[in-house]
Amino acid sequence: MPFRICESEQQCASVADDLRRAGGFAVPEFRAGVRHGRQRRDRGRLTATKIGQFWLWPCALLLILLGTWRAVQMRQYERRTSVLTPAEAVIWERRYKWGAVLYAAALGLWCTVALLGTDDLVAHLLCTTVTIGYIAASVGRNYGRPRIAQLQLLFACGPMAVAMILRGDPYYVGLALLQVLFFIGLKHINIALEQTYVKAMFAHEREAALANQFDAALNNMPYGLCMFTPEGRLAVINSRFGQMMKLREARLRSGTTIHEIISACVAAGSVQDVNAESVIREIERRQDAEITTLDTCDGNERALQWTFQPMAGGGTVVLVEDVTEQRNAEARIIHLARFDALTGLPNRQTFRDEIDRELTSESGQVSALLFIDLDQFKQVNDTLGHPCGDRLLCEVADRLRGLLGENDFVARFGGDEFVVFQRNIASREDSAELARRIVERLSERYQINRHLVEIGASIGIAVTEPGVDADHLLKNADMALYQSKTDGRGQFCFFQHEMAEAIERRRTLEIDLRQALVNEEFELFFQPLVNLKSGRISTCEALLRWRHPVRGLVSPADVIPVAEEMGLIVDLGRWILREACIECAKWPKQVRVAVNLSPLQFHQAAVLDDIRFALQVSGLEPNRLEVEITESSLMRNTEWTRRALGELQEEGIRIALDDFGTGYSSLSYLHSFPLDKVKIDRSFLEGIREDKPLMLLRGVARLSADLGMSVVVEGIETNEQLEIVAADGTVTEAQGYLFSRPVAAGQIRQLLAASHGQRAAPDASGRAVRSAGQH
Ligand code: C2E
Ligand code: MG
Ligand code: MG
């Protein structure tokens, strides 16, 4: 009856695979066992039958028993239903090893008995060829476990070779020696086979691991990927490509053609027809290329970037990336860089580029640039808050858009500055007309979050000229805007070249002014204030003069505002205070010095220390210093102002309110701040002969006097003015050219000597001083 371990070769291979997975290496033996199972049992029986030697029968029995036992083992192995665990594999291997070694030992015994127990050549031939054949096959089978093969070699061939040598026949001895060499050769073959097997197995494992990694990478990459063979058929595709293109699994079989794949994408609605053609063209071209397609997918616009790369052996790799987000972000960044985020209008850069292009196009047309600045916008922001300010700016932008012609262009330059470029004007009147409409429209009332808001607009206009670039044009319009604001808000003004000259003058003035303090070009002049009762100089006002090397004496009206803007006023003011106090210390004790403090100077933190320091270095008594401040100084930071003035007053320093009547002239200032003196501005003297101005002057003077303040009238130039002012006795002091113009320190000392040295008659007209000041 035939005996089979495995039902089929496939079954056997699976058994072998199980063993290999479990870590065993004796697999080939099992395969071979399948083929040789039946033959094993018959070997010993044949020789015993042939020779009739008694000891051969036990050998035959042993071979049959061992063969049967091994066959049963193999059958059990084959019938396993579960995958081998490493521990089970070790047990099975051990069983196999014992079976193999015992069977080889039985063959060796059989050869020994046959070779030594009989001279029958057929028996000798039979046992040696069978044993050698078995061993040769075993070496091939057991390449995975060379130790088993070598043990078989030792136990089967060892006794056979010894028995041949023991027979003493030289042929048998020679044959035995040849066999030894043969066995050594078999051993080497067995080892070489094992090494080859091990290498192949590792290579296979590596390949499998690599394939797994490649699969994982392919399916987890953010790009869709597919590879096409040189024949244009799909070789590899990843799942991302399928997801991106909304393709069903069935469509992703390898072997599908390019046209089928891309048509499936079109059918799925993920690629448009026109884009499909370009994609197919690029794949078939087999060259490095990159295209971006824009499709509508699920109602949204989608941008796909396709990269095509030729492969070494022909064919193309296609990578697809969804760049929609990236493109949108780029578009947003570009928009942000070129447009104002609040109003959506082009920004300064875009506007500049646009008009630069316009100006270099040499169309020969004249255009105008209107620089618009909103009046009172800051107040809206400060009082109603920034969200309302923002809404207002958007409204302004909308109104401007509505006013422009199709060729015109408007931009926001930041803050409350807007710029309009009016293309191809026939004359300046076109721009004037547009400017008028803009001022009018922007001045109309706005409704912002239930608030009614009113603002105005000032406009500077510059008309294009040959050779004028964008920056120049903007600068000119800006200068015109400055002029328009100076002239009074809510107006427009065209740029004139004199403006540039004025600005240039101002620039040089700033440079010179910085040097002036270092070069000690400043000087103090003094103008007397005459007490109308005593007719003597009671106070001298320190007035700044700049002795410019080229321009001569420069008026403080030109210097102070510029020094304020440059921040130079702090250092300059400190110097004036010190110089004035030092000079006053040289005068008669009853004469005070009055020093003007500009609003900016007065509101800087260290002003009180500066005043104290000036008194300290000059040694002047505090009650001989009078500081003159203006109404605008009182308007700012009122709490601090009141406290600071109070402190000065407590220290004995007198406070005078200068130029009263030029600002808001609020009478409430007179009693809400600690003041010692009010200086009524010379503008009150205009029309003094008429009733109303005179009544006004007298009213203010009386009110101030009633509040306990001395009253000074500035700018008295004629006797008539003096007589009118002095008539009712409320005005305590007078200042003006009638007595003396502001004069240098040396001259004021002479005046003081004249006034205080020789006692003048106490008539109300102050004639004594007048005569001294006019020499
Ligand atoms: P202010 O303080 O009101 O000074 C009086 C100005 O009126 C002086 O002009 C003076 O020359 C002028 N004045 C006096 N009497 C007459 C007159 O009868 N008729 C006319 N038409 N003008 C007369 P000044 O020196 O040009 O100073 C102008 C302004 O500059 C000053 O007005 C003051 O506000 C400011 N200023 C002058 N010196 C200083 C200073 O040292 N510091 C500060 N912060 N401001 C100063
Ligand atoms: Mg003054
Ligand atoms: Mg004044």
PDB file of N, CA and C in Angstrom, residues 692-750:
ATOM      1  N   LYS A 692     -18.059 149.356  21.273  1.00  0.00           N
ATOM      2  CA  LYS A 692     -18.145 147.927  21.632  1.00  0.00           C
ATOM      3  C   LYS A 692     -16.799 147.340  22.061  1.00  0.00           C
ATOM      4  N   PRO A 693     -15.724 147.478  21.217  1.00  0.00           N
ATOM      5  CA  PRO A 693     -14.444 146.902  21.637  1.00  0.00           C
ATOM      6  C   PRO A 693     -13.977 147.463  22.970  1.00  0.00           C
ATOM      7  N   LEU A 694     -14.226 148.754  23.153  1.00  0.00           N
ATOM      8  CA  LEU A 694     -13.777 149.366  24.398  1.00  0.00           C
ATOM      9  C   LEU A 694     -14.515 148.770  25.592  1.00  0.00           C
ATOM     10  N   MET A 695     -15.816 148.594  25.394  1.00  0.00           N
ATOM     11  CA  MET A 695     -16.607 148.025  26.485  1.00  0.00           C
ATOM     12  C   MET A 695     -16.138 146.605  26.806  1.00  0.00           C
ATOM     13  N   LEU A 696     -15.816 145.904  25.736  1.00  0.00           N
ATOM     14  CA  LEU A 696     -15.339 144.527  25.916  1.00  0.00           C
ATOM     15  C   LEU A 696     -14.040 144.507  26.719  1.00  0.00           C
ATOM     16  N   LEU A 697     -13.124 145.394  26.291  1.00  0.00           N
ATOM     17  CA  LEU A 697     -11.815 145.457  26.974  1.00  0.00           C
ATOM     18  C   LEU A 697     -11.991 145.832  28.437  1.00  0.00           C
ATOM     19  N   ARG A 698     -12.816 146.807  28.646  1.00  0.00           N
ATOM     20  CA  ARG A 698     -13.024 147.260  30.037  1.00  0.00           C
ATOM     21  C   ARG A 698     -13.701 146.185  30.884  1.00  0.00           C
ATOM     22  N   GLY A 699     -14.651 145.497  30.223  1.00  0.00           N
ATOM     23  CA  GLY A 699     -15.364 144.436  30.949  1.00  0.00           C
ATOM     24  C   GLY A 699     -14.405 143.348  31.427  1.00  0.00           C
ATOM     25  N   VAL A 700     -13.535 142.885  30.487  1.00  0.00           N
ATOM     26  CA  VAL A 700     -12.565 141.829  30.830  1.00  0.00           C
ATOM     27  C   VAL A 700     -11.616 142.339  31.906  1.00  0.00           C
ATOM     28  N   ALA A 701     -11.166 143.605  31.727  1.00  0.00           N
ATOM     29  CA  ALA A 701     -10.206 144.176  32.679  1.00  0.00           C
ATOM     30  C   ALA A 701     -10.834 144.268  34.065  1.00  0.00           C
ATOM     31  N   ARG A 702     -12.096 144.689  34.099  1.00  0.00           N
ATOM     32  CA  ARG A 702     -12.755 144.853  35.402  1.00  0.00           C
ATOM     33  C   ARG A 702     -12.962 143.488  36.078  1.00  0.00           C
ATOM     34  N   LEU A 703     -13.409 142.549  35.261  1.00  0.00           N
ATOM     35  CA  LEU A 703     -13.641 141.199  35.806  1.00  0.00           C
ATOM     36  C   LEU A 703     -12.343 140.638  36.405  1.00  0.00           C
ATOM     37  N   SER A 704     -11.232 140.780  35.637  1.00  0.00           N
ATOM     38  CA  SER A 704      -9.942 140.269  36.112  1.00  0.00           C
ATOM     39  C   SER A 704      -9.528 140.980  37.382  1.00  0.00           C
ATOM     40  N   ALA A 705      -9.698 142.301  37.391  1.00  0.00           N
ATOM     41  CA  ALA A 705      -9.319 143.071  38.577  1.00  0.00           C
ATOM     42  C   ALA A 705     -10.152 142.640  39.768  1.00  0.00           C
ATOM     43  N   ASP A 706     -11.482 142.415  39.502  1.00  0.00           N
ATOM     44  CA  ASP A 706     -12.365 141.997  40.598  1.00  0.00           C
ATOM     45  C   ASP A 706     -11.944 140.640  41.154  1.00  0.00           C
ATOM     46  N   LEU A 707     -11.381 139.784  40.271  1.00  0.00           N
ATOM     47  CA  LEU A 707     -10.930 138.460  40.729  1.00  0.00           C
ATOM     48  C   LEU A 707      -9.553 138.537  41.407  1.00  0.00           C
ATOM     49  N   GLY A 708      -9.041 139.768  41.552  1.00  0.00           N
ATOM     50  CA  GLY A 708      -7.781 139.969  42.297  1.00  0.00           C
ATOM     51  C   GLY A 708      -6.550 139.853  41.427  1.00  0.00           C
ATOM     52  N   MET A 709      -6.710 139.958  40.116  1.00  0.00           N
ATOM     53  CA  MET A 709      -5.555 139.827  39.232  1.00  0.00           C
ATOM     54  C   MET A 709      -5.139 141.194  38.702  1.00  0.00           C
ATOM     55  N   SER A 710      -3.836 141.357  38.441  1.00  0.00           N
ATOM     56  CA  SER A 710      -3.417 142.577  37.775  1.00  0.00           C
ATOM     57  C   SER A 710      -3.749 142.412  36.308  1.00  0.00           C
ATOM     58  N   VAL A 711      -3.984 143.528  35.645  1.00  0.00           N
ATOM     59  CA  VAL A 711      -4.380 143.477  34.238  1.00  0.00           C
ATOM     60  C   VAL A 711      -3.356 144.259  33.411  1.00  0.00           C
ATOM     61  N   VAL A 712      -2.887 143.607  32.354  1.00  0.00           N
ATOM     62  CA  VAL A 712      -1.919 144.258  31.463  1.00  0.00           C
ATOM     63  C   VAL A 712      -2.560 144.348  30.085  1.00  0.00           C
ATOM     64  N   VAL A 713      -2.370 145.446  29.405  1.00  0.00           N
ATOM     65  CA  VAL A 713      -2.801 145.525  28.008  1.00  0.00           C
ATOM     66  C   VAL A 713      -1.530 145.579  27.172  1.00  0.00           C
ATOM     67  N   GLU A 714      -1.485 144.649  26.187  1.00  0.00           N
ATOM     68  CA  GLU A 714      -0.284 144.543  25.343  1.00  0.00           C
ATOM     69  C   GLU A 714      -0.462 145.383  24.080  1.00  0.00           C
ATOM     70  N   GLY A 715       0.637 145.724  23.470  1.00  0.00           N
ATOM     71  CA  GLY A 715       0.622 146.319  22.130  1.00  0.00           C
ATOM     72  C   GLY A 715       0.205 147.771  22.070  1.00  0.00           C
ATOM     73  N   ILE A 716       0.485 148.522  23.126  1.00  0.00           N
ATOM     74  CA  ILE A 716       0.115 149.952  23.109  1.00  0.00           C
ATOM     75  C   ILE A 716       1.161 150.715  22.300  1.00  0.00           C
ATOM     76  N   GLU A 717       0.687 151.319  21.242  1.00  0.00           N
ATOM     77  CA  GLU A 717       1.622 151.984  20.336  1.00  0.00           C
ATOM     78  C   GLU A 717       1.440 153.500  20.343  1.00  0.00           C
ATOM     79  N   THR A 718       0.239 153.948  20.743  1.00  0.00           N
ATOM     80  CA  THR A 718      -0.006 155.402  20.683  1.00  0.00           C
ATOM     81  C   THR A 718      -0.465 155.931  22.035  1.00  0.00           C
ATOM     82  N   ASN A 719      -0.273 157.235  22.169  1.00  0.00           N
ATOM     83  CA  ASN A 719      -0.717 157.902  23.396  1.00  0.00           C
ATOM     84  C   ASN A 719      -2.218 157.772  23.565  1.00  0.00           C
ATOM     85  N   GLU A 720      -2.901 157.852  22.430  1.00  0.00           N
ATOM     86  CA  GLU A 720      -4.356 157.792  22.482  1.00  0.00           C
ATOM     87  C   GLU A 720      -4.807 156.458  23.065  1.00  0.00           C
ATOM     88  N   GLN A 721      -4.158 155.378  22.574  1.00  0.00           N
ATOM     89  CA  GLN A 721      -4.490 154.035  23.086  1.00  0.00           C
ATOM     90  C   GLN A 721      -4.223 153.987  24.587  1.00  0.00           C
ATOM     91  N   LEU A 722      -3.110 154.569  24.967  1.00  0.00           N
ATOM     92  CA  LEU A 722      -2.729 154.526  26.383  1.00  0.00           C
ATOM     93  C   LEU A 722      -3.754 155.263  27.239  1.00  0.00           C
ATOM     94  N   GLU A 723      -4.155 156.423  26.732  1.00  0.00           N
ATOM     95  CA  GLU A 723      -5.111 157.216  27.522  1.00  0.00           C
ATOM     96  C   GLU A 723      -6.440 156.490  27.663  1.00  0.00           C
ATOM     97  N   ILE A 724      -6.905 155.902  26.562  1.00  0.00           N
ATOM     98  CA  ILE A 724      -8.196 155.189  26.643  1.00  0.00           C
ATOM     99  C   ILE A 724      -8.087 154.028  27.623  1.00  0.00           C
ATOM    100  N   VAL A 725      -6.975 153.270  27.497  1.00  0.00           N
ATOM    101  CA  VAL A 725      -6.797 152.084  28.329  1.00  0.00           C
ATOM    102  C   VAL A 725      -6.682 152.455  29.802  1.00  0.00           C
ATOM    103  N   ALA A 726      -5.989 153.559  30.061  1.00  0.00           N
ATOM    104  CA  ALA A 726      -5.699 153.906  31.450  1.00  0.00           C
ATOM    105  C   ALA A 726      -6.854 154.660  32.109  1.00  0.00           C
ATOM    106  N   ALA A 727      -7.825 155.115  31.289  1.00  0.00           N
ATOM    107  CA  ALA A 727      -8.834 156.040  31.769  1.00  0.00           C
ATOM    108  C   ALA A 727      -9.595 155.569  33.004  1.00  0.00           C
ATOM    109  N   ASP A 728     -10.083 154.311  32.997  1.00  0.00           N
ATOM    110  CA  ASP A 728     -10.940 153.946  34.135  1.00  0.00           C
ATOM    111  C   ASP A 728     -10.187 153.312  35.304  1.00  0.00           C
ATOM    112  N   GLY A 729      -8.860 153.187  35.190  1.00  0.00           N
ATOM    113  CA  GLY A 729      -8.041 152.777  36.331  1.00  0.00           C
ATOM    114  C   GLY A 729      -8.027 151.291  36.645  1.00  0.00           C
ATOM    115  N   THR A 730      -8.717 150.447  35.804  1.00  0.00           N
ATOM    116  CA  THR A 730      -8.711 149.000  36.094  1.00  0.00           C
ATOM    117  C   THR A 730      -7.458 148.334  35.548  1.00  0.00           C
ATOM    118  N   VAL A 731      -6.894 148.870  34.459  1.00  0.00           N
ATOM    119  CA  VAL A 731      -5.687 148.286  33.858  1.00  0.00           C
ATOM    120  C   VAL A 731      -4.495 148.728  34.702  1.00  0.00           C
ATOM    121  N   THR A 732      -3.728 147.769  35.179  1.00  0.00           N
ATOM    122  CA  THR A 732      -2.634 148.116  36.086  1.00  0.00           C
ATOM    123  C   THR A 732      -1.325 148.360  35.368  1.00  0.00           C
ATOM    124  N   GLU A 733      -1.108 147.613  34.262  1.00  0.00           N
ATOM    125  CA  GLU A 733       0.170 147.765  33.547  1.00  0.00           C
ATOM    126  C   GLU A 733      -0.077 147.855  32.041  1.00  0.00           C
ATOM    127  N   ALA A 734       0.901 148.389  31.363  1.00  0.00           N
ATOM    128  CA  ALA A 734       0.792 148.482  29.904  1.00  0.00           C
ATOM    129  C   ALA A 734       2.127 148.101  29.292  1.00  0.00           C
ATOM    130  N   GLN A 735       2.030 147.523  28.080  1.00  0.00           N
ATOM    131  CA  GLN A 735       3.242 147.069  27.368  1.00  0.00           C
ATOM    132  C   GLN A 735       3.063 147.440  25.910  1.00  0.00           C
ATOM    133  N   GLY A 736       4.095 147.935  25.285  1.00  0.00           N
ATOM    134  CA  GLY A 736       3.937 148.262  23.880  1.00  0.00           C
ATOM    135  C   GLY A 736       5.083 149.108  23.382  1.00  0.00           C
ATOM    136  N   TYR A 737       5.098 149.292  22.071  1.00  0.00           N
ATOM    137  CA  TYR A 737       6.172 150.056  21.433  1.00  0.00           C
ATOM    138  C   TYR A 737       6.193 151.493  21.938  1.00  0.00           C
ATOM    139  N   LEU A 738       5.018 151.959  22.442  1.00  0.00           N
ATOM    140  CA  LEU A 738       4.963 153.325  22.939  1.00  0.00           C
ATOM    141  C   LEU A 738       6.013 153.535  24.043  1.00  0.00           C
ATOM    142  N   PHE A 739       6.193 152.534  24.863  1.00  0.00           N
ATOM    143  CA  PHE A 739       7.181 152.624  25.944  1.00  0.00           C
ATOM    144  C   PHE A 739       8.557 152.201  25.459  1.00  0.00           C
ATOM    145  N   SER A 740       8.586 151.010  24.862  1.00  0.00           N
ATOM    146  CA  SER A 740       9.857 150.528  24.301  1.00  0.00           C
ATOM    147  C   SER A 740       9.610 149.266  23.496  1.00  0.00           C
ATOM    148  N   ARG A 741      10.352 149.150  22.434  1.00  0.00           N
ATOM    149  CA  ARG A 741      10.369 147.875  21.711  1.00  0.00           C
ATOM    150  C   ARG A 741      11.188 146.905  22.544  1.00  0.00           C
ATOM    151  N   PRO A 742      11.117 145.591  22.256  1.00  0.00           N
ATOM    152  CA  PRO A 742      12.019 144.673  22.959  1.00  0.00           C
ATOM    153  C   PRO A 742      13.461 145.056  22.642  1.00  0.00           C
ATOM    154  N   VAL A 743      14.302 145.157  23.668  1.00  0.00           N
ATOM    155  CA  VAL A 743      15.692 145.595  23.459  1.00  0.00           C
ATOM    156  C   VAL A 743      16.651 144.620  24.105  1.00  0.00           C
ATOM    157  N   ALA A 744      17.902 144.714  23.710  1.00  0.00           N
ATOM    158  CA  ALA A 744      18.930 143.803  24.239  1.00  0.00           C
ATOM    159  C   ALA A 744      19.139 144.071  25.730  1.00  0.00           C
ATOM    160  N   ALA A 745      19.815 143.117  26.381  1.00  0.00           N
ATOM    161  CA  ALA A 745      19.962 143.164  27.835  1.00  0.00           C
ATOM    162  C   ALA A 745      20.628 144.467  28.297  1.00  0.00           C
ATOM    163  N   GLY A 746      21.645 144.898  27.546  1.00  0.00           N
ATOM    164  CA  GLY A 746      22.372 146.124  27.937  1.00  0.00           C
ATOM    165  C   GLY A 746      21.446 147.322  27.948  1.00  0.00           C
ATOM    166  N   GLN A 747      20.598 147.388  26.929  1.00  0.00           N
ATOM    167  CA  GLN A 747      19.702 148.531  26.810  1.00  0.00           C
ATOM    168  C   GLN A 747      18.626 148.512  27.890  1.00  0.00           C
ATOM    169  N   ILE A 748      18.148 147.322  28.224  1.00  0.00           N
ATOM    170  CA  ILE A 748      17.083 147.268  29.227  1.00  0.00           C
ATOM    171  C   ILE A 748      17.621 147.746  30.578  1.00  0.00           C
ATOM    172  N   ARG A 749      18.899 147.445  30.803  1.00  0.00           N
ATOM    173  CA  ARG A 749      19.482 147.918  32.066  1.00  0.00           C
ATOM    174  C   ARG A 749      19.465 149.450  32.114  1.00  0.00           C
ATOM    175  N   GLN A 750      19.784 150.084  30.970  1.00  0.00           N
ATOM    176  CA  GLN A 750      19.766 151.556  30.908  1.00  0.00           C
ATOM    177  C   GLN A 750      18.350 152.074  31.176  1.00  0.00           C
TER     178      GLN A 750
END
